[in-house]
CSV table of C-alpha atoms and ligand atoms in Angstrom, one decimal:
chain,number,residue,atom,x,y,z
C,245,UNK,CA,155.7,97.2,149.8
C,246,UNK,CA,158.5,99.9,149.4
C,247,UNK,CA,157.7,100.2,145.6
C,248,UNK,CA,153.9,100.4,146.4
C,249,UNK,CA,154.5,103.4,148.4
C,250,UNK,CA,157.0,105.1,146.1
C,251,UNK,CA,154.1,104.8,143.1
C,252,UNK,CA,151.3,105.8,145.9
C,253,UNK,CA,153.9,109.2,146.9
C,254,UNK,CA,154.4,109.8,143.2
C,255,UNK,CA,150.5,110.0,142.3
C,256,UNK,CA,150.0,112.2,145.2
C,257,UNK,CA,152.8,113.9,144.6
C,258,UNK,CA,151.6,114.5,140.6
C,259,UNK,CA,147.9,115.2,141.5
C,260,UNK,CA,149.3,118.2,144.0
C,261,UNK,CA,151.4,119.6,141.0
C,262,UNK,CA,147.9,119.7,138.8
C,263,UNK,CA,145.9,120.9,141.3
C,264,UNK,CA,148.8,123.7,141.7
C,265,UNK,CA,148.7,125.0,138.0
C,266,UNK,CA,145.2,125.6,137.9
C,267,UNK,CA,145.6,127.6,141.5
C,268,UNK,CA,148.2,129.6,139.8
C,269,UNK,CA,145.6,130.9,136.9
C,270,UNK,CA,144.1,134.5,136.6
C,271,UNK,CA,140.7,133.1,135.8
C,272,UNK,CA,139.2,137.1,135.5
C,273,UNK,CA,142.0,137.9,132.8
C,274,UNK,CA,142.1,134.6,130.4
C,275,UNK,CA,143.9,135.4,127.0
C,276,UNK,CA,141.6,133.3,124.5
C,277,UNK,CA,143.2,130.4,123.7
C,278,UNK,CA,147.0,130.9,125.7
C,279,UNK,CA,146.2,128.8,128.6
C,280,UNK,CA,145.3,124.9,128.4
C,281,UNK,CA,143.7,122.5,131.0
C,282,UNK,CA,145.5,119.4,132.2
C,283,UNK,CA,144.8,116.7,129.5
C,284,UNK,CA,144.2,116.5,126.2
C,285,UNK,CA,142.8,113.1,124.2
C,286,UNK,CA,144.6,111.6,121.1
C,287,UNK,CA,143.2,109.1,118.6
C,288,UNK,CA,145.3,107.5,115.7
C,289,UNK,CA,144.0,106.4,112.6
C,290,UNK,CA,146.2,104.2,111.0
C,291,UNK,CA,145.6,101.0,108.5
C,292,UNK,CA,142.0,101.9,107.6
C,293,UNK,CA,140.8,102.2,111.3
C,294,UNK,CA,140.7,104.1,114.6
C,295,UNK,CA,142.5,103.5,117.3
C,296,UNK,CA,141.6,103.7,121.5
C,297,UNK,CA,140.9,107.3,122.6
C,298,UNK,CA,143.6,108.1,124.6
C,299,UNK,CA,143.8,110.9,127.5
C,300,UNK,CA,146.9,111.8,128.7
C,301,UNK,CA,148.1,115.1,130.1
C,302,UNK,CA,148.7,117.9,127.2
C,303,UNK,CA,151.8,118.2,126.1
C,304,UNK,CA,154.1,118.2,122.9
C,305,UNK,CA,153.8,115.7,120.3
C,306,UNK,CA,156.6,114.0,119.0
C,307,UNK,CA,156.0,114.2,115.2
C,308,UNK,CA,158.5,113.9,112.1
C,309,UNK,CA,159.0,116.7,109.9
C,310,UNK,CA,157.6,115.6,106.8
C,311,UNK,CA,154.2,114.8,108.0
C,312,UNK,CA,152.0,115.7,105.5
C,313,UNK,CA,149.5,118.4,107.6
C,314,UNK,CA,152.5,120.4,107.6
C,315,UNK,CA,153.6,120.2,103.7
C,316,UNK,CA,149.8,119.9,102.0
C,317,UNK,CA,147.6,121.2,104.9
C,318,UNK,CA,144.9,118.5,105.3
C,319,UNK,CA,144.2,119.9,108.4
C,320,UNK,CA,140.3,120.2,109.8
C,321,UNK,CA,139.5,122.1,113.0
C,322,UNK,CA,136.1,122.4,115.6
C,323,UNK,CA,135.8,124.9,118.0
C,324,UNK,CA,133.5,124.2,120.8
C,325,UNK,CA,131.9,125.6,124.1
C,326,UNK,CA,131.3,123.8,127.4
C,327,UNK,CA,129.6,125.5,130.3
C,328,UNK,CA,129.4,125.1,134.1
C,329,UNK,CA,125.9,125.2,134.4
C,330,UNK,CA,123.9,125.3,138.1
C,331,UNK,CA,122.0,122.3,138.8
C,332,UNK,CA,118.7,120.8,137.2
C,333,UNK,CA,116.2,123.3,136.5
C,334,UNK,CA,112.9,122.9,137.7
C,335,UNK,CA,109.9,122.4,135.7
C,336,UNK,CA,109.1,126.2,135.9
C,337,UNK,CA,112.1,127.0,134.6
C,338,UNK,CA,114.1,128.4,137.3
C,339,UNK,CA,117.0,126.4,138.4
C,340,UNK,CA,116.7,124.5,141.6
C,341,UNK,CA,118.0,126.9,144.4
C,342,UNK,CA,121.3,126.3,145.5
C,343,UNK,CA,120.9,122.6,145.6
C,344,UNK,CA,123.0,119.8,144.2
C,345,UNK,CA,126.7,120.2,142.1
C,346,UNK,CA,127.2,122.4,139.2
C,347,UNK,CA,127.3,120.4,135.5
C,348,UNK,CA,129.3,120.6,132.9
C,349,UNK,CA,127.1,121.2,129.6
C,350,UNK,CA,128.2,120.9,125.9
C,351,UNK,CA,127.3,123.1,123.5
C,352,UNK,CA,125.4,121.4,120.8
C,353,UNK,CA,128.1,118.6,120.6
C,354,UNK,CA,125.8,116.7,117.5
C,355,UNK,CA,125.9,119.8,115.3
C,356,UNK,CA,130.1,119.8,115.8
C,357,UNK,CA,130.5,116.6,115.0
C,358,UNK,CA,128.4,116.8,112.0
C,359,UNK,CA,130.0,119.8,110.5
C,360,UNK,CA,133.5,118.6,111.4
C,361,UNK,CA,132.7,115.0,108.8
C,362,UNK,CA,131.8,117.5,106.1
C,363,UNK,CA,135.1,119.7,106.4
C,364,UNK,CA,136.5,115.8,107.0
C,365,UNK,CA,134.8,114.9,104.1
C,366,UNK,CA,135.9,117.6,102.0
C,367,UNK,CA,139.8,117.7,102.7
C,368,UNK,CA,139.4,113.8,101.9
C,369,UNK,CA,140.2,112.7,105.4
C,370,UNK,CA,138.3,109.6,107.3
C,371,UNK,CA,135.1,110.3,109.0
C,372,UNK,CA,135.2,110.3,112.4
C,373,UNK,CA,132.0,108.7,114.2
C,374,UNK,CA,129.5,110.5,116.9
C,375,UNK,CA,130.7,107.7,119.5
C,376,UNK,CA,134.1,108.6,119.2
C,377,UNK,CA,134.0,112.4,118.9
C,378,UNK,CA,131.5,112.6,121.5
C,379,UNK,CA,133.1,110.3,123.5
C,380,UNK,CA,136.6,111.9,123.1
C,381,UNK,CA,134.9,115.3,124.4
C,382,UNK,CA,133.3,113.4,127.6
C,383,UNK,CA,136.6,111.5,128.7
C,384,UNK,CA,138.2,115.4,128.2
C,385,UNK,CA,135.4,117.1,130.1
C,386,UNK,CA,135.0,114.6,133.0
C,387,UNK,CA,138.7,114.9,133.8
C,388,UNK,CA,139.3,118.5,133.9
C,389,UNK,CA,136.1,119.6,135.0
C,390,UNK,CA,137.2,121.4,137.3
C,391,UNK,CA,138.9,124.2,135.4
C,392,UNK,CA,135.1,125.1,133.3
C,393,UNK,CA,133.9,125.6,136.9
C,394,UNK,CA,136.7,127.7,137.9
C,395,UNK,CA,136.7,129.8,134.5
C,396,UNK,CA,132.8,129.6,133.8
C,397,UNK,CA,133.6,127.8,130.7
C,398,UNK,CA,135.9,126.1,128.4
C,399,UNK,CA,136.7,126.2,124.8
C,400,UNK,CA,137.5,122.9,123.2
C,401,UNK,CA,139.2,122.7,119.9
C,402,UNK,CA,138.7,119.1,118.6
C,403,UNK,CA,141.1,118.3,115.3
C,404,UNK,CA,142.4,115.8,113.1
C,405,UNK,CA,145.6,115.9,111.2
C,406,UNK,CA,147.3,114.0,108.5
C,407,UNK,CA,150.8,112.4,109.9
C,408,UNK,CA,152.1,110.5,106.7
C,409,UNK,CA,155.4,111.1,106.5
C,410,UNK,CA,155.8,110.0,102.8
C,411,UNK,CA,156.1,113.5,100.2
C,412,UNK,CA,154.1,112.2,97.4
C,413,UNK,CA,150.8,114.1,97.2
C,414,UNK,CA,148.0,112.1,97.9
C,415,UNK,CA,145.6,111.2,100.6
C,416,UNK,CA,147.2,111.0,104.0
C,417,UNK,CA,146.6,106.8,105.1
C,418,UNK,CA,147.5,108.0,108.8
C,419,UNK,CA,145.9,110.9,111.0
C,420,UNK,CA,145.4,111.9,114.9
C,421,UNK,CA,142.7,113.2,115.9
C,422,UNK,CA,143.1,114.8,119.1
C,423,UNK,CA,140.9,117.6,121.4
C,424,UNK,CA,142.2,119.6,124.0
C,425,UNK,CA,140.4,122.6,125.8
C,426,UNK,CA,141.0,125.9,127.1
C,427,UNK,CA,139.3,128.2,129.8
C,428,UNK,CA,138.7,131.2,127.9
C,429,UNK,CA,136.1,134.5,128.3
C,430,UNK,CA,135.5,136.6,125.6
C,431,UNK,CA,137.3,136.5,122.3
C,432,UNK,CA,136.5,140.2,121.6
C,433,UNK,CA,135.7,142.6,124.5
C,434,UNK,CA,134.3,145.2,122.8
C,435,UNK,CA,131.9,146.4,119.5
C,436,UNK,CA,133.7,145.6,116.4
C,437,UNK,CA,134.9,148.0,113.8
C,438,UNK,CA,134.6,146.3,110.3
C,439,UNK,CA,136.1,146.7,106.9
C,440,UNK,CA,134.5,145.4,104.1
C,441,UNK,CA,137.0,143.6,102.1
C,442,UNK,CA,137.3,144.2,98.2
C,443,UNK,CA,140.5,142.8,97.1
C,444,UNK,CA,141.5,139.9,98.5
C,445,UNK,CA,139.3,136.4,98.5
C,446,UNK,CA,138.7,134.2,101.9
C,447,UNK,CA,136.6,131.5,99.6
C,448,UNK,CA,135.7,130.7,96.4
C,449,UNK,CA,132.8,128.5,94.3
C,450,UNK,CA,133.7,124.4,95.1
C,451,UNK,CA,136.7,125.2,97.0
C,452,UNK,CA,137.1,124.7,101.3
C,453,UNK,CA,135.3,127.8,102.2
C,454,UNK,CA,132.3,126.2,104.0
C,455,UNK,CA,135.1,123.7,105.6
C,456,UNK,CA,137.0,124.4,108.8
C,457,UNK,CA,139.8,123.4,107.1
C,458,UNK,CA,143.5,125.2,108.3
C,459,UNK,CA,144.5,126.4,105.7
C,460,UNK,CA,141.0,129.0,105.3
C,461,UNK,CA,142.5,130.7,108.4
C,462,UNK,CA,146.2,131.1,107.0
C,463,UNK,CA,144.3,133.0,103.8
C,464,UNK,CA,142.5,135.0,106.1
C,465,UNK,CA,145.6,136.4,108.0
C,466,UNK,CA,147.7,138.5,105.7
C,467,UNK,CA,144.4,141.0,104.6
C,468,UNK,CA,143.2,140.8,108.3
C,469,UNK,CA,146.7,141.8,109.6
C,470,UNK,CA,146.4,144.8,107.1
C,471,UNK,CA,143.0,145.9,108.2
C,472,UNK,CA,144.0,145.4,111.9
C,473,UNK,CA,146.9,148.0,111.2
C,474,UNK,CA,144.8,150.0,109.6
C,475,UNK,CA,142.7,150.4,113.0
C,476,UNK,CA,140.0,147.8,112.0
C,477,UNK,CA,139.0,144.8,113.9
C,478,UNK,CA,138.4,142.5,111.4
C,479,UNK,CA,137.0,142.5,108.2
C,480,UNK,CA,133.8,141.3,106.1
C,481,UNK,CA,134.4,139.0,103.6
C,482,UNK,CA,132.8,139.3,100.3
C,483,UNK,CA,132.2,136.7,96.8
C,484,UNK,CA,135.3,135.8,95.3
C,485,UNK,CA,134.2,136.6,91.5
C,486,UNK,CA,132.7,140.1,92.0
C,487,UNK,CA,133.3,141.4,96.0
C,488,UNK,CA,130.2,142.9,96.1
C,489,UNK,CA,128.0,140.7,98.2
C,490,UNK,CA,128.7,139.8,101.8
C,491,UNK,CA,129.8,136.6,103.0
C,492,UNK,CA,131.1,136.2,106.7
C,493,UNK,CA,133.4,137.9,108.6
C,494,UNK,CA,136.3,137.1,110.0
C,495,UNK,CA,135.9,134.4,112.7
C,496,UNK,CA,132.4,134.4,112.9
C,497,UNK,CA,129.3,134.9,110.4
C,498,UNK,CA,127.2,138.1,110.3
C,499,UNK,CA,123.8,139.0,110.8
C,500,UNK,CA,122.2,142.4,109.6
C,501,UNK,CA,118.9,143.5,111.2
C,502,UNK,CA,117.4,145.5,108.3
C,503,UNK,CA,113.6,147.3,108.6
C,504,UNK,CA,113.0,145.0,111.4
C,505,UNK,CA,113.9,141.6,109.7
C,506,UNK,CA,116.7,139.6,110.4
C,507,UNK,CA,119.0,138.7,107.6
C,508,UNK,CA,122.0,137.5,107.3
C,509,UNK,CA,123.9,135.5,103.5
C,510,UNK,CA,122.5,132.5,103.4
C,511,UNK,CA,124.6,129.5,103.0
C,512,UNK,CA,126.9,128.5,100.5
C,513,UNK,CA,129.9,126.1,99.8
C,514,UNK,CA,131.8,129.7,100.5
C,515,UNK,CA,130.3,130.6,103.9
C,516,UNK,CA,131.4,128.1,107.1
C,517,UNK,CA,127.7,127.0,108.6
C,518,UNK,CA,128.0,128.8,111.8
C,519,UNK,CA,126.3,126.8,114.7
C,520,UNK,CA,125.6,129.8,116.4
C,521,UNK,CA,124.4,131.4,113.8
C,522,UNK,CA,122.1,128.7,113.3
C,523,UNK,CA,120.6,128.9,117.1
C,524,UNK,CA,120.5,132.6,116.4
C,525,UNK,CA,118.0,132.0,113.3
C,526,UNK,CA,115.8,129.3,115.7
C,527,UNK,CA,115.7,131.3,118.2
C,528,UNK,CA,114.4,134.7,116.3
C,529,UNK,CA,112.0,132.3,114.5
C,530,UNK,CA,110.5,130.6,117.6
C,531,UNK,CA,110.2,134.8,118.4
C,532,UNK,CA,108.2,135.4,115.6
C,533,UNK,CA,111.0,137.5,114.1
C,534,UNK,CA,110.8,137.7,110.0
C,535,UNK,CA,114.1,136.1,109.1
C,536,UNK,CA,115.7,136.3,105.6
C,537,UNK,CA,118.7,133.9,104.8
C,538,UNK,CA,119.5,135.0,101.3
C,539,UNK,CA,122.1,137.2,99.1
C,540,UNK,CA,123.0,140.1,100.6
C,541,UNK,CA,124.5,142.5,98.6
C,542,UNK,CA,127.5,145.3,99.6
C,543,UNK,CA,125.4,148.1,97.8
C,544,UNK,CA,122.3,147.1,99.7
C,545,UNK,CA,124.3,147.3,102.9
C,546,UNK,CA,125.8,150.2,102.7
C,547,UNK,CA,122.4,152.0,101.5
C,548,UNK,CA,121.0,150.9,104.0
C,549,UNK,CA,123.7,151.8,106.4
C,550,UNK,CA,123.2,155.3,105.3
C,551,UNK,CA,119.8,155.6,105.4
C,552,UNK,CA,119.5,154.0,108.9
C,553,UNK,CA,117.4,150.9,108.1
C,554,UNK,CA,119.7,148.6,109.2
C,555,UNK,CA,119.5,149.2,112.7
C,556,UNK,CA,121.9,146.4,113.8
C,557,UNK,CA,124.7,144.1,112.6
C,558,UNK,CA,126.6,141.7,115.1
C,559,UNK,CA,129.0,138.7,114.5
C,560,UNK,CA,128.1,135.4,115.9
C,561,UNK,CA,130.2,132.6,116.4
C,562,UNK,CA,131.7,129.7,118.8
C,563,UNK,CA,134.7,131.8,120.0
C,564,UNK,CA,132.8,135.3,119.1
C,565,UNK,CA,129.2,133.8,120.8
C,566,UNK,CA,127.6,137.4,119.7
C,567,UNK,CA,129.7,140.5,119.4
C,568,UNK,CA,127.8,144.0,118.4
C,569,UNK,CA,129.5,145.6,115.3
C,570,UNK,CA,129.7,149.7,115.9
C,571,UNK,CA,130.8,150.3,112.7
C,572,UNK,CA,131.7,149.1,108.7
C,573,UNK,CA,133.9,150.8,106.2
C,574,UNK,CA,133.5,150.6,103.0
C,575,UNK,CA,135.5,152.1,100.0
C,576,UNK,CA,137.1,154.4,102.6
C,577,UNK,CA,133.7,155.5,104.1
C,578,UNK,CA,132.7,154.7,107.7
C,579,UNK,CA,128.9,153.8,108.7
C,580,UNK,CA,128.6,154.2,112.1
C,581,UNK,CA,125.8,152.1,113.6
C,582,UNK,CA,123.3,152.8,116.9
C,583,UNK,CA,124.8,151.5,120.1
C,584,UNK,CA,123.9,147.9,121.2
C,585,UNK,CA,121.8,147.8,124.1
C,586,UNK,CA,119.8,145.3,126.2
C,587,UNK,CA,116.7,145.9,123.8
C,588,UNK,CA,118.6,145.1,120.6
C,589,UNK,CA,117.6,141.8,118.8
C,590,UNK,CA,121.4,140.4,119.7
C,591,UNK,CA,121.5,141.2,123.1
C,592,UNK,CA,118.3,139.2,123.6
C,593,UNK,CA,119.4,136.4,121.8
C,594,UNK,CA,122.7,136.7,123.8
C,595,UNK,CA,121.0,136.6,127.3
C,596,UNK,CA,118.5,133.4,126.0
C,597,UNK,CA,121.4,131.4,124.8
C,598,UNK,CA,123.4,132.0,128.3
C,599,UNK,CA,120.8,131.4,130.0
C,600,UNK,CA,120.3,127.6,128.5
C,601,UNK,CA,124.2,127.3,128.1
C,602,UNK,CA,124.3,128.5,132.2
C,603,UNK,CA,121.5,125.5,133.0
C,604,UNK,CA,119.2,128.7,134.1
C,605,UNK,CA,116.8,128.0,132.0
C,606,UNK,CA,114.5,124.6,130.8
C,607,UNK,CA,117.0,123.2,127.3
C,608,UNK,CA,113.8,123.1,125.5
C,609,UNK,CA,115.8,123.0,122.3
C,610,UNK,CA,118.0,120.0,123.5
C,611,UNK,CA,121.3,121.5,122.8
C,612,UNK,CA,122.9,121.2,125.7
C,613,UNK,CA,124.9,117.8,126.5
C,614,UNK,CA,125.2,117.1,130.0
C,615,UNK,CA,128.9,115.0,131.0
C,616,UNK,CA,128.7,113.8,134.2
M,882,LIG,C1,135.4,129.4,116.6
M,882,LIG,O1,134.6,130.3,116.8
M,882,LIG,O2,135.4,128.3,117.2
M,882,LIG,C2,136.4,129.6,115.6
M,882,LIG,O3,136.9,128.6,115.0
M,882,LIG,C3,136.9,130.9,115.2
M,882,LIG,C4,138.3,131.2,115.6
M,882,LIG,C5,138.7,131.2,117.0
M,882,LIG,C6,139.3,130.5,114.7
């Protein structure tokens, strides 16, 4: 009886202590990325098969040193958006008024897990299965809730590692794959001042460039660290072989609007398949917008930049969502571009996405995945 009450104290005891971290966040000032829920789920791979999905509170991992991630960098990331969303909409579109509990909606959660397998794929790693990505991201969600209420929404980073801890290089036998969340607001706060890049490489022809494999984001940091101290946000990359068409940016992909049309490179095994990007294009064609996916090259840009024809750029991307662009630079010359406002072709697009993400308006598109 005694122990009973000791283990019923202790529970109480440790559900106060959550409930007291999450009272103790700034939710109007989130650094992206620095703060993390409650839980996190792990899932081991060992022996040629998964393991259970395990949620337990986030925390350090006890690893060895010579895990292979760490020496030879198979490593594969996601990055994800969930939403609290107000209740049902109607049938007219307009969310039932006041009525019912807010949801918790995934962003497109099919579309992740498909473009994680490929990067999985790639880096020679074991595919991971709808059921148990999806159903890693539910057990994650359902539990903590509470904080993509508080926050408005939550990023989730879903990613598997190798954790052999033999030298030899070869491909990993073990791996976790693990997903934990953070409630974040926006990764840039204001339009973005871009470099074009012309020395340095993010991606090149059958390499990792369309994967979202780790070690495409340790490339990236030495020339973005350069621009940044140059006074640029972040940069644009461009081919490998010649640097003079445009690839993505930094983070995100990039759209151009250009004599009305919107165009933006189209994809490649150099250029990471942006799922917002690809709403972006559905959602302009639905609008009867002209949109080119095709080479775009640096000379075209800037000419254009300089005769005013493109009218707008903006980066899109999980993290990003859709970020204006105020300016490029290239060879030392700065274009400056109109200023973004509600009538601009991204700030439209913003304001229909948010609206399905937000469940304030009918998911025709059935992107949104609904954890209960
Ligand atoms: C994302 O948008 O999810 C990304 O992965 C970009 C960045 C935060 C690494």
């Amino acid at each position: 009886m005694k122990t009973k009450k000791t283990s019923k104290t202790k529970k109480t005891a440790k559900k106060a202590a959550a409930k007291k971290r999450i009272d103790t966040i700034d939710f109007a000032n989130l650094q992206f990325g620095k703060i993390h829920t409650d839980h996190m789920v792990v899932v081991r791979y060992a022996a040629g098969k998964w393991g259970k999905t395990q949620l337990v509170p986030y925390g350090p991992l006890e690893l060895m040193p010579s895990i292979s991630a760490l020496h030879y960098g198979q490593a594969v990331f996601e990055g994800m958006k969930v939403f609290s969303a107000e209740a049902i909409p109607s049938a007219n579109g307009k969310a039932a008024a006041g009525k019912g509990k807010r949801r918790t909606l995934v962003y497109r959660p099919l579309a992740h897990v498909a473009r994680f397998n490929r990067s999985l794929e790639r880096l020679a790693m074991p595919q991971v299965s709808k059921e148990l990505f999806v159903g890693a991201v539910e057990k994650l969600v359902a539990k903590d809730a509470e904080w993509a209420h508080r926050a408005g929404q939550l990023y989730l980073r879903p990613f598997m590692f190798s954790v052999d801890t033999a030298l030899g290089v070869k491909v990993a036998d073990e791996y976790l794959f693990m997903v934990f969340a953070c409630p974040v607001g926006p990764y840039y706060s204001k339009p973005l001042n871009l470099k074009i890049e012309t020395e340095y490489s993010r991606s090149a022809p059958g390499g990792v460039g369309f994967s979202k494999a780790a070690g495409n984001y340790a490339a990236s940091m030495l020339p973005t660290k350069l621009a940044q101290q140059a006074g640029f946000d972040q940069l644009i990359w461009t081919d490998a072989a010649t640097h003079s068409y445009v690839e993505e940016s930094g983070t995100m992909n990039i759209l151009f609007v250009i004599d009305g049309k919107l165009v933006t490179p189209n994809l490649s095994n150099t250029i990471l398949a942006g799922i917002t990007r690809d709403s972006i294009i559905a959602i302009a064609k639905e609008w009867n917008i002209p949109v080119e996916e095709r080479k775009v090259a640096v000379a075209e840009l800037v000419e254009g930049l300089a005769k005013g024809t493109v009218t707008e750029v903006f980066g899109a991307g999980t993290a990003a969502t859709i970020i204006a662009v105020e300016s490029i630079t290239h060879d030392g010359k700065k274009y400056p571009l109109p200023k973004a406002d509600e009538k601009s072709l991204s700030a439209k697009i913003y304001a229909e996405l948010e609206a399905i993400k937000r469940g304030k308006k009918a998911d025709a598109r059935g992107w949104m995945h609904q954890v209960n």
